[in-house]
Short mmCIF file of C-alpha atoms and ligand atoms in Angstrom, two decimals:
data_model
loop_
_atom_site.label_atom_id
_atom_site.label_comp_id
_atom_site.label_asym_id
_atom_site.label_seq_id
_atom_site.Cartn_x
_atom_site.Cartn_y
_atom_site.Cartn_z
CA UNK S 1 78.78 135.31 114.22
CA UNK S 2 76.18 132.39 113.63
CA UNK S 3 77.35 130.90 110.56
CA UNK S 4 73.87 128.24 111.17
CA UNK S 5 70.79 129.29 112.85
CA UNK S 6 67.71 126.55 112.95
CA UNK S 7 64.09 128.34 114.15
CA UNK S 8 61.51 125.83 114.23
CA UNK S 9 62.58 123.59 111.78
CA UNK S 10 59.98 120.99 111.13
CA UNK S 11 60.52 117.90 108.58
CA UNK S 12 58.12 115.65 107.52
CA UNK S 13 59.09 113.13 104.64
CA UNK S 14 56.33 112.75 101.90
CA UNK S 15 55.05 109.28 103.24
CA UNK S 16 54.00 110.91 106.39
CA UNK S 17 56.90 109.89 108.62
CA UNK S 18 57.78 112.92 111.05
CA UNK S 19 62.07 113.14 111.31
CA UNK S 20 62.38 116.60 112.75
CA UNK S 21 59.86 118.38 115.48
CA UNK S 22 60.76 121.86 115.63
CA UNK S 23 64.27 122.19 115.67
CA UNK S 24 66.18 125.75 117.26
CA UNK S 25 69.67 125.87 116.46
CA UNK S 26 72.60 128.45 116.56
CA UNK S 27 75.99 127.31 115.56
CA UNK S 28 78.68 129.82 115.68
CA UNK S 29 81.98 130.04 113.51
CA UNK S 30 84.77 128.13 114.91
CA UNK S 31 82.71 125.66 116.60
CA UNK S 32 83.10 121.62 116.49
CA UNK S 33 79.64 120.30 116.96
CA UNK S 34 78.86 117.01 117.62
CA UNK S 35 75.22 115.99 116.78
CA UNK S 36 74.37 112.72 118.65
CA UNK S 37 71.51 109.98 119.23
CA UNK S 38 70.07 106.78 118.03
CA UNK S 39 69.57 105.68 114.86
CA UNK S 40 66.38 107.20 113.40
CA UNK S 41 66.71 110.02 115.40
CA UNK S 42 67.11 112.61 112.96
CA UNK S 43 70.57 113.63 112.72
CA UNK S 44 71.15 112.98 108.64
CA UNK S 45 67.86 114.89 108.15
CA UNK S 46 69.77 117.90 110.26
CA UNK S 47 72.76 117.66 108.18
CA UNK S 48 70.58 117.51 104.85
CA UNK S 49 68.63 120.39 105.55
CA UNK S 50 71.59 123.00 106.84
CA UNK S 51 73.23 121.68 103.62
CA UNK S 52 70.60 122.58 101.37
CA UNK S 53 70.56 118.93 100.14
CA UNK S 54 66.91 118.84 101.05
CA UNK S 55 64.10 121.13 102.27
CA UNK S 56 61.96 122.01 105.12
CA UNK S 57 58.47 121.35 105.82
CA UNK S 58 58.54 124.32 108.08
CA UNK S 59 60.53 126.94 109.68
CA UNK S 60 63.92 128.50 109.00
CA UNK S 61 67.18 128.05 107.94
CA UNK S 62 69.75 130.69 107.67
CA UNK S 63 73.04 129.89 106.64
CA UNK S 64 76.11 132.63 106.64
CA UNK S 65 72.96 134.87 107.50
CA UNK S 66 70.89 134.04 104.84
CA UNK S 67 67.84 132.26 104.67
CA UNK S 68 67.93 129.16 102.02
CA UNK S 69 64.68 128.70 101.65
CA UNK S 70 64.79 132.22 99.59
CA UNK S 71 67.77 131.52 97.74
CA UNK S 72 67.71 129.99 93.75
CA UNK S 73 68.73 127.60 92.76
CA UNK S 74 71.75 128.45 91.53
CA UNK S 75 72.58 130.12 94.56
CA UNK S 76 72.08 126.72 96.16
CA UNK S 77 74.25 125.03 93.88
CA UNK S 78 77.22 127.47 94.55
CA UNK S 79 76.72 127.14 98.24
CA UNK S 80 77.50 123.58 97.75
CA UNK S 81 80.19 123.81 95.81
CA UNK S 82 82.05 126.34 97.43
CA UNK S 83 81.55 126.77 100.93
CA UNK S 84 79.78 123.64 102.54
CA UNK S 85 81.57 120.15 102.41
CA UNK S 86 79.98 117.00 102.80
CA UNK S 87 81.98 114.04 104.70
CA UNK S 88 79.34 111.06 104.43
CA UNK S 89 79.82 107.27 106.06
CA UNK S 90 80.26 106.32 102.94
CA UNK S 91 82.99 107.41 101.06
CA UNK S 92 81.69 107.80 97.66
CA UNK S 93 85.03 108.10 95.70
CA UNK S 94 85.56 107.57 91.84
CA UNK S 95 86.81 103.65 91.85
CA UNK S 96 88.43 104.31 88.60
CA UNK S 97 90.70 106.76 89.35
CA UNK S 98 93.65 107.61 91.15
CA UNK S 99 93.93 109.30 94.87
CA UNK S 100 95.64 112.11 93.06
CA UNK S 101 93.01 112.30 90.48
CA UNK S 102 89.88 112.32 93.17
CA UNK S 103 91.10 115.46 94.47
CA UNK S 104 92.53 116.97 90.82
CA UNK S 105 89.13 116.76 89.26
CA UNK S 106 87.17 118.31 91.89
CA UNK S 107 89.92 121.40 91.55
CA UNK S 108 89.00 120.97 87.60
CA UNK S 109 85.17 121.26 88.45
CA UNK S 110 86.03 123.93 90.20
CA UNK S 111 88.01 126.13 88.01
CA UNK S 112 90.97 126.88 90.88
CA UNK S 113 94.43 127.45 90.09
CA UNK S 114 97.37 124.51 89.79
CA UNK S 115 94.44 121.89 91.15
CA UNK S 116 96.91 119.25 91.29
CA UNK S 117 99.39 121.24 93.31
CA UNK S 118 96.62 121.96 95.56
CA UNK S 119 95.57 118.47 95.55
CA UNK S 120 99.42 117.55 96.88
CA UNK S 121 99.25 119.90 99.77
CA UNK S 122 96.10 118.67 101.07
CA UNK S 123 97.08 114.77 100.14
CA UNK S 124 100.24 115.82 101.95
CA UNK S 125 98.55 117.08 105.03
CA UNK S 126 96.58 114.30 105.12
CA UNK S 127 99.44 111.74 105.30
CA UNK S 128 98.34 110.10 101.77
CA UNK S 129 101.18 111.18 99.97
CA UNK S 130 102.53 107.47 99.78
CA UNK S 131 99.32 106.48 98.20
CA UNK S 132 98.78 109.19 95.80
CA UNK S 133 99.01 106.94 92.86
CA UNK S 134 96.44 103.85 94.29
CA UNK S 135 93.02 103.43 93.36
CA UNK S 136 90.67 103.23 95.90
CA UNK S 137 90.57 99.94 96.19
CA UNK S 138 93.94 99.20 97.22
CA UNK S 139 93.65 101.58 100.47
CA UNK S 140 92.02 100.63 103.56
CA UNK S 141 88.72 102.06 104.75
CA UNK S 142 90.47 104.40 106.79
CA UNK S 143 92.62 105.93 103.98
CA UNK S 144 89.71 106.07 101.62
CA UNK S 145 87.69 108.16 104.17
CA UNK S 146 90.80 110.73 104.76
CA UNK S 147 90.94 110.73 100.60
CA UNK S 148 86.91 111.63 100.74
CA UNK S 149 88.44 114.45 103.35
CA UNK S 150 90.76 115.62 101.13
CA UNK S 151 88.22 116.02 98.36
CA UNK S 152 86.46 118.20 101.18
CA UNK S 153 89.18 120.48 101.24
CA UNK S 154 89.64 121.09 98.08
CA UNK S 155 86.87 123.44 97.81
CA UNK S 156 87.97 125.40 100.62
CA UNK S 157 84.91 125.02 102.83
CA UNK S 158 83.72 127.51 105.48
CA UNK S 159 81.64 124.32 106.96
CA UNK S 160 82.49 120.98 106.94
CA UNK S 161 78.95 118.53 107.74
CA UNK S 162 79.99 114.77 108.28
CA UNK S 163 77.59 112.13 108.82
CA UNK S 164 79.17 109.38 110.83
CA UNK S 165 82.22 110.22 108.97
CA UNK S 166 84.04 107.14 111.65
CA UNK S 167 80.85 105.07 110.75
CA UNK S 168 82.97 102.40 108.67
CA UNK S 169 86.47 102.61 110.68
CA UNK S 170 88.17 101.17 113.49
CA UNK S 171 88.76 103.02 116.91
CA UNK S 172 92.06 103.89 115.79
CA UNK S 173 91.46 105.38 112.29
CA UNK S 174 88.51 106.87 113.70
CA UNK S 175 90.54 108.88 116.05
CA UNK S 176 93.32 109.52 113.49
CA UNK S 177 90.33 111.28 111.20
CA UNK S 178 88.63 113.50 114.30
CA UNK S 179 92.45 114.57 115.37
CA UNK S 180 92.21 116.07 111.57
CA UNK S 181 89.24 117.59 111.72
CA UNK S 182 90.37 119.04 115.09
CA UNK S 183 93.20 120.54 112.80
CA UNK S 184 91.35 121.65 110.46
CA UNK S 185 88.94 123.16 112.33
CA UNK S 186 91.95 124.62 114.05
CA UNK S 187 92.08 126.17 110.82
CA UNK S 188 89.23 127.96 110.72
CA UNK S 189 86.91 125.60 109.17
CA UNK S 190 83.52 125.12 111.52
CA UNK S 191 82.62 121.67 111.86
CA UNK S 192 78.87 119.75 112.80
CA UNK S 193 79.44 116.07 113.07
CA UNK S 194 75.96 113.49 113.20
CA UNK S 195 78.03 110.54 115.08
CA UNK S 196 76.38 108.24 117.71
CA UNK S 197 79.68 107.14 118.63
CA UNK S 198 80.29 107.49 121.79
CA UNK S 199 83.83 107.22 121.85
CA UNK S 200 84.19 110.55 119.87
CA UNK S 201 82.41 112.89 122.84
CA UNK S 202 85.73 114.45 123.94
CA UNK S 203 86.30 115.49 121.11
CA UNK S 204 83.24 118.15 120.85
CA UNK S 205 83.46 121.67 121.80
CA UNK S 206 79.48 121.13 122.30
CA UNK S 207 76.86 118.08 122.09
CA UNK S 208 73.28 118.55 121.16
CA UNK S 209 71.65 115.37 121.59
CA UNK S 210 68.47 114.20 120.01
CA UNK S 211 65.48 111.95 120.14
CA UNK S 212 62.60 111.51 117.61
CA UNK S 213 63.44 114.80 116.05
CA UNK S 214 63.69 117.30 118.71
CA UNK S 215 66.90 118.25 120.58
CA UNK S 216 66.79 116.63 124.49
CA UNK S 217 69.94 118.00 125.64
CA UNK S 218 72.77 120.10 125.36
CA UNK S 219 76.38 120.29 126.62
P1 ADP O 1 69.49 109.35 111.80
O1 ADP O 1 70.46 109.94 110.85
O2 ADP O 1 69.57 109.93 113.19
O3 ADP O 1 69.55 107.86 111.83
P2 ADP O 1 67.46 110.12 109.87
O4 ADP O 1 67.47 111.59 109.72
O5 ADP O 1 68.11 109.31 108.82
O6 ADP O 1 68.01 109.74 111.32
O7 ADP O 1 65.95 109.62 109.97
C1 ADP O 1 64.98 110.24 110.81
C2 ADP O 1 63.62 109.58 110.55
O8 ADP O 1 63.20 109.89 109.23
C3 ADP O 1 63.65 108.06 110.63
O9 ADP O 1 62.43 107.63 111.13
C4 ADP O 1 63.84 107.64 109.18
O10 ADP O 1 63.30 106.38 108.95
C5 ADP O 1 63.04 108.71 108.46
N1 ADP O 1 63.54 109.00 107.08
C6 ADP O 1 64.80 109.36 106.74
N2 ADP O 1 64.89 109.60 105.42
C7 ADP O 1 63.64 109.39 104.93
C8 ADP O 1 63.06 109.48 103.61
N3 ADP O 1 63.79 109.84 102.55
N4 ADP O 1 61.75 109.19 103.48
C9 ADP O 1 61.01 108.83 104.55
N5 ADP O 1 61.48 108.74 105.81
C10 ADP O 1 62.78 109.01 105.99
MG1 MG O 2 71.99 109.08 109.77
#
C-alpha cells in the first residue's frame, strides 16, 4: 500500500523562487526513506508539502490514499495531530518544562488515556528515563532531540517526517537516534528522512536524491 504518492508536484514560493519541478513519488508502508541533496535543493519543501504544513502550486498529493488538497481543514489538522509526526533540526521543546512534562502535555492535547504512563514507556524506550525530571536545558543536544522523538511518539504516528533530524548532533548521537528510528520503524512506523548527511546512507532502505527541485536519482 502507498501510504505517499507525489504526481507532478510543482512548488513555487510567492516571491517567484521555483523549490520543486514536478515531483513523482510513491512511498510505501514500512519503508525508511532517505531524502538527500544540497542545501536549497528542496527537501524541507518535500517534507512540508506531504505533511500538509504547506501547499502545492501544482499537482497531487495523496496521503493514506487521499488527496490533501481536497481535504478541510479540519481534516488537515487531525492528520497532523494524529497520524504524521514531525522530527525537525531543531528541537523545538517547551524550555520551561520538564522532559516528563514535554511528552505529558502532548498526551493532554491529545485526550489519550494515563498520558504520563504513556509518556514513561516511550521516555523509557528512549533511554531518558534518568532525565525525566531535567529541563531542557540541562540535557545535551543529543538528549533533547530523542525528547523531541519521544514527543513524536506520543501521538502514535503512522509516518514519522524528519528534517535533518542529526542536523545539530555529533556522529555518535546521530547514529544512536537513526538506530531508533530503525526500531521504530521496525515497529511499523514508515519513516522519510530530508538528511544530506552522508554518513546516514546505510541506513536507508531507499535514497531519492535531488537537485533544484526534481529527483536525479534513485537507489
Ligand atoms: P532544502 O531543505 O533542500 O535546503 P528548501 O526546500 O528549504 O531546500 O528550499 C528549496 C528552495 O526554495 C531554495 O531555493 C530556498 O531558498 C527556497 N525557499 C524555501 N522556503 C522558502 C520560502 N518560504 N519562500 C521563498 N523561498 C523559499
Ligand atoms: Mg531543509
Amino acid at each position: 500500500m502507498n501510504l505517499v504518492e507525489l504526481r507532478n508536484l510543482k512548488k513555487v514560493y510567492e516571491n517567484g523562487t521555483v523549490a520543486l519541478r514536478g515531483i513523482n513519488l510513491e512511498v510505501k508502508k514500512g519503508e525508511f526513506l532517505g531524502v538527500m541533496g544540497p542545501s536549497g535543493s528542496g527537501k524541507s519543501t518535500l517534507l512540508h508539502i506531504i505533511g500538509g504544513l504547506d501547499k502545492p502550486s501544482e499537482g497531487e498529493v495523496r496521503v493514506f490514499g487521499r488527496d490533501i488538497s481536497s481535504m478541510s481543514e479540519d481534516e488537515l489538522a487531525e492528520l497532523r495531530r494524529r497520524r504524521i509526526a514531525y522530527i525537525f533540526q531543531f528541537y523545538y521543546l517547551l524550555e520551561d518544562f520538564t522532559v516528563l512534562e514535554n511528552l505529558t502535555i502532548i498526551g493532554e492535547l491529545l485526550g489519550i488515556k494515563e498520558p504520563k504512563k504513556k509518556a514513561l514507556e516511550i521516555l523509557s524506550f528512549l533511554r531518558l528515563s534518568h532525565r525525566i525530571n531535567h529541563k531542557p536545558y540541562q540535557l545535551s543536544g543529543g538528549e533533547q532531540q530523542r525528547v523531541a522523538i519521544g514527543r513524536a511518539l506520543m501521538v502514535e504516528p503512522f509516518l514519522i517526517l524528519a528534517d535533518e533530524p542529526t542536523g545539530n548532533v555529533d556522529s555518535k548521537e546521530g547514529e544512536k537516534i537513526f538506530n531508533l528510528f530503525k526500531d521504530m520503524n521496525q515497529r511499523g512506523i514508515t519513516f522519510i528522512v530530508a538528511t544530506h548527511n552522508e554518513e546516514l546512507r546505510p541506513f536507508f532502505s531507499r535514497i531519492v536524491y535531488l537537485r533544484d527541485g526534481q529527483i536525479i536519482q534513485e537507489e
